[in-house]
Amino acid sequence: MQRFLDRNTPFPWVKKGQLFAPNGDFSHGSHPCAIHYKDDLFVIAFTRRDAGQRSHIFLCYAEIAEGSVRLLSEPVMALAYGEPGRFDCEGVISVCFVEHGGRIYLYYVGWQNLPDSLWICDTGRAVLDPAQLTLTREFPGPVLGRDKDNPLFAAATAFHVDGDRWMTWYNSGIKWEKTATGWKHYYGIHYAESTDGVAWKSYPGMCLPFADEYEYAFGRPTVFRQESTYFMWFAHRATRDVDTYRIGFASSRDGRNWQRADALSGIDVSPDGWDSEMICYPYVIAHRGTMYMLYNGNGYGRTGFGLAVMEAA
C-alpha cells in the first residue's frame, strides 16, 4: 500500500457489491467487522436493530479467498442490549475484533439514551468463541468511557496491538449544540494507549481536525499497519453541499500524528443503488496478500453492507 501513498495516488478499491441485505424482524446490517478463524474461514460481526431501534450484534461465518467474500451461514444473534441502567442498556454495536494471547475479543459500543434526544456511547469488550459463534461480555461496565478526559462519551472503534502496547483510535464527544431543529452532536477521533486493553490512558486533542466549519463528525475509523505506516480509512461528514457520510483517508508514522488526504481514499458513493447516498463505517482486513474493505451504504447500514477489494495496480 505504501507505493500508492508515495505516488500520491488513490488506493485502487474496486466495489464487489452488496454482501448482506437486511430482512426479517431486524433492520440494518451496520458496522461490519471480521476476524480470521482458520484457513479461509472468518467470523463476521455486524449490528442489527429490532422494532424498538435497539441494536444487537449478529455473527456469521464467511469464506474470504481470491478477492471475494462469501457468507456461509445464517446470521445468529450473539449479543443483546444490557440490563436496565447499564452503559449498553439500549443497544450494542460491533466495532472491532482483536486477537491477543490466544483469545479473540470483540470491542463493542454500548448505547444509552438521555432526555431530549441526547445519547451516550461508551466502549465494552466481549470474548468470542469462534467455534460456537457466541459472545460473552467480559465486564458489566465499559473498558473505555466517560471520564475526566472524555466528558460526553468514548466509543473506541479501531485497535492495534504490538506486544504489550495496545493502541486505540476512538470517537470522543466534543459538544452538543442546540439548533432550530434540535441538538446537534460534534465528535472526533482521539487516541489512547493501554498495557492490557482494559485500562486506557487517553491523550488530549483530535487526531484529525475538522476540515472546515461544515464538518462535525467522524464515523468508525479502521486502522491497518503495514511496515512502518499506519493507514486509516474513516467516515466523515459533512460538507457545504452534502450532509451524509463519505469515506476519507489519513496516514501516520507513529499512530498519533496524522496526515489527512481524503483524495487518496479510493472509494465513493455509487451512481445508484444501495450505496448511492452515503458510504460509511469502513473495516479493512488483509488475507493472503489481498486487502478487503467491508463498509455500509445508505441509511447508516439500513441497506446492509458490501465489499470492496484493493486490486493490484
Coordinates of C-alpha atoms in Angstrom, one line a residue, residues 31-33 93-99 105-109 123-124 143-144 154-161 165-172 188-194 197 200 207-208 218-225 230-235 250 255 258 281-285:
H31 CA -20.6 -1.7 11.5
P32 CA -19.4 -5.0 9.9
C33 CA -16.0 -6.3 11.2
I93 CA -22.8 -2.0 18.3
S94 CA -20.0 -4.2 16.8
V95 CA -16.8 -2.2 16.0
C96 CA -13.5 -4.2 16.1
F97 CA -12.1 -7.7 16.7
V98 CA -8.7 -8.1 18.4
E99 CA -6.8 -11.4 18.7
Y105 CA -12.1 -10.0 21.7
L106 CA -14.9 -8.0 20.2
Y107 CA -14.9 -4.4 21.3
Y108 CA -18.3 -3.0 21.0
V109 CA -20.1 0.3 21.7
T123 CA -16.9 1.0 24.9
G124 CA -17.3 -2.5 26.2
V143 CA -13.5 -0.5 29.5
L144 CA -13.3 3.0 28.0
A154 CA -15.8 7.4 24.4
A155 CA -16.5 4.9 21.6
A156 CA -13.3 3.0 20.7
T157 CA -13.5 1.6 17.1
A158 CA -10.0 0.8 15.9
F159 CA -7.2 -1.1 17.6
H160 CA -3.6 -2.2 17.0
V161 CA -1.6 -4.3 19.4
R165 CA 1.3 -1.9 23.8
W166 CA -2.4 -1.5 22.9
M167 CA -3.4 1.4 20.8
T168 CA -6.9 2.6 20.1
W169 CA -8.5 5.3 18.0
Y170 CA -11.8 6.3 19.4
N171 CA -14.6 8.8 18.9
S172 CA -14.9 11.2 21.8
G188 CA -13.9 13.4 16.6
I189 CA -11.2 10.7 16.5
H190 CA -9.0 10.6 19.6
Y191 CA -6.1 8.4 20.7
A192 CA -5.4 6.2 23.8
E193 CA -2.9 3.6 24.9
S194 CA -3.1 0.6 27.3
G197 CA -6.7 -3.4 26.5
W200 CA -6.6 3.2 29.0
C207 CA -6.2 13.1 15.7
L208 CA -7.8 14.8 12.7
F218 CA -16.2 11.3 12.1
G219 CA -17.7 7.8 11.9
R220 CA -16.0 4.5 12.8
P221 CA -12.3 4.6 11.7
T222 CA -10.4 1.5 10.7
V223 CA -6.6 1.4 11.1
F224 CA -4.2 -1.0 9.4
R225 CA -0.5 -1.0 10.0
Y230 CA -0.5 3.4 9.8
F231 CA -3.3 3.6 7.3
M232 CA -6.7 4.9 8.4
W233 CA -10.0 4.9 6.5
F234 CA -12.8 6.7 8.3
A235 CA -16.3 8.0 7.7
A250 CA -5.2 9.5 6.6
G255 CA -0.3 6.5 15.2
W258 CA -1.9 12.0 11.1
Y281 CA -18.2 2.6 8.7
P282 CA -15.3 1.0 6.8
Y283 CA -13.4 -2.0 8.1
V284 CA -10.2 -3.1 6.4
I285 CA -8.5 -6.5 6.7

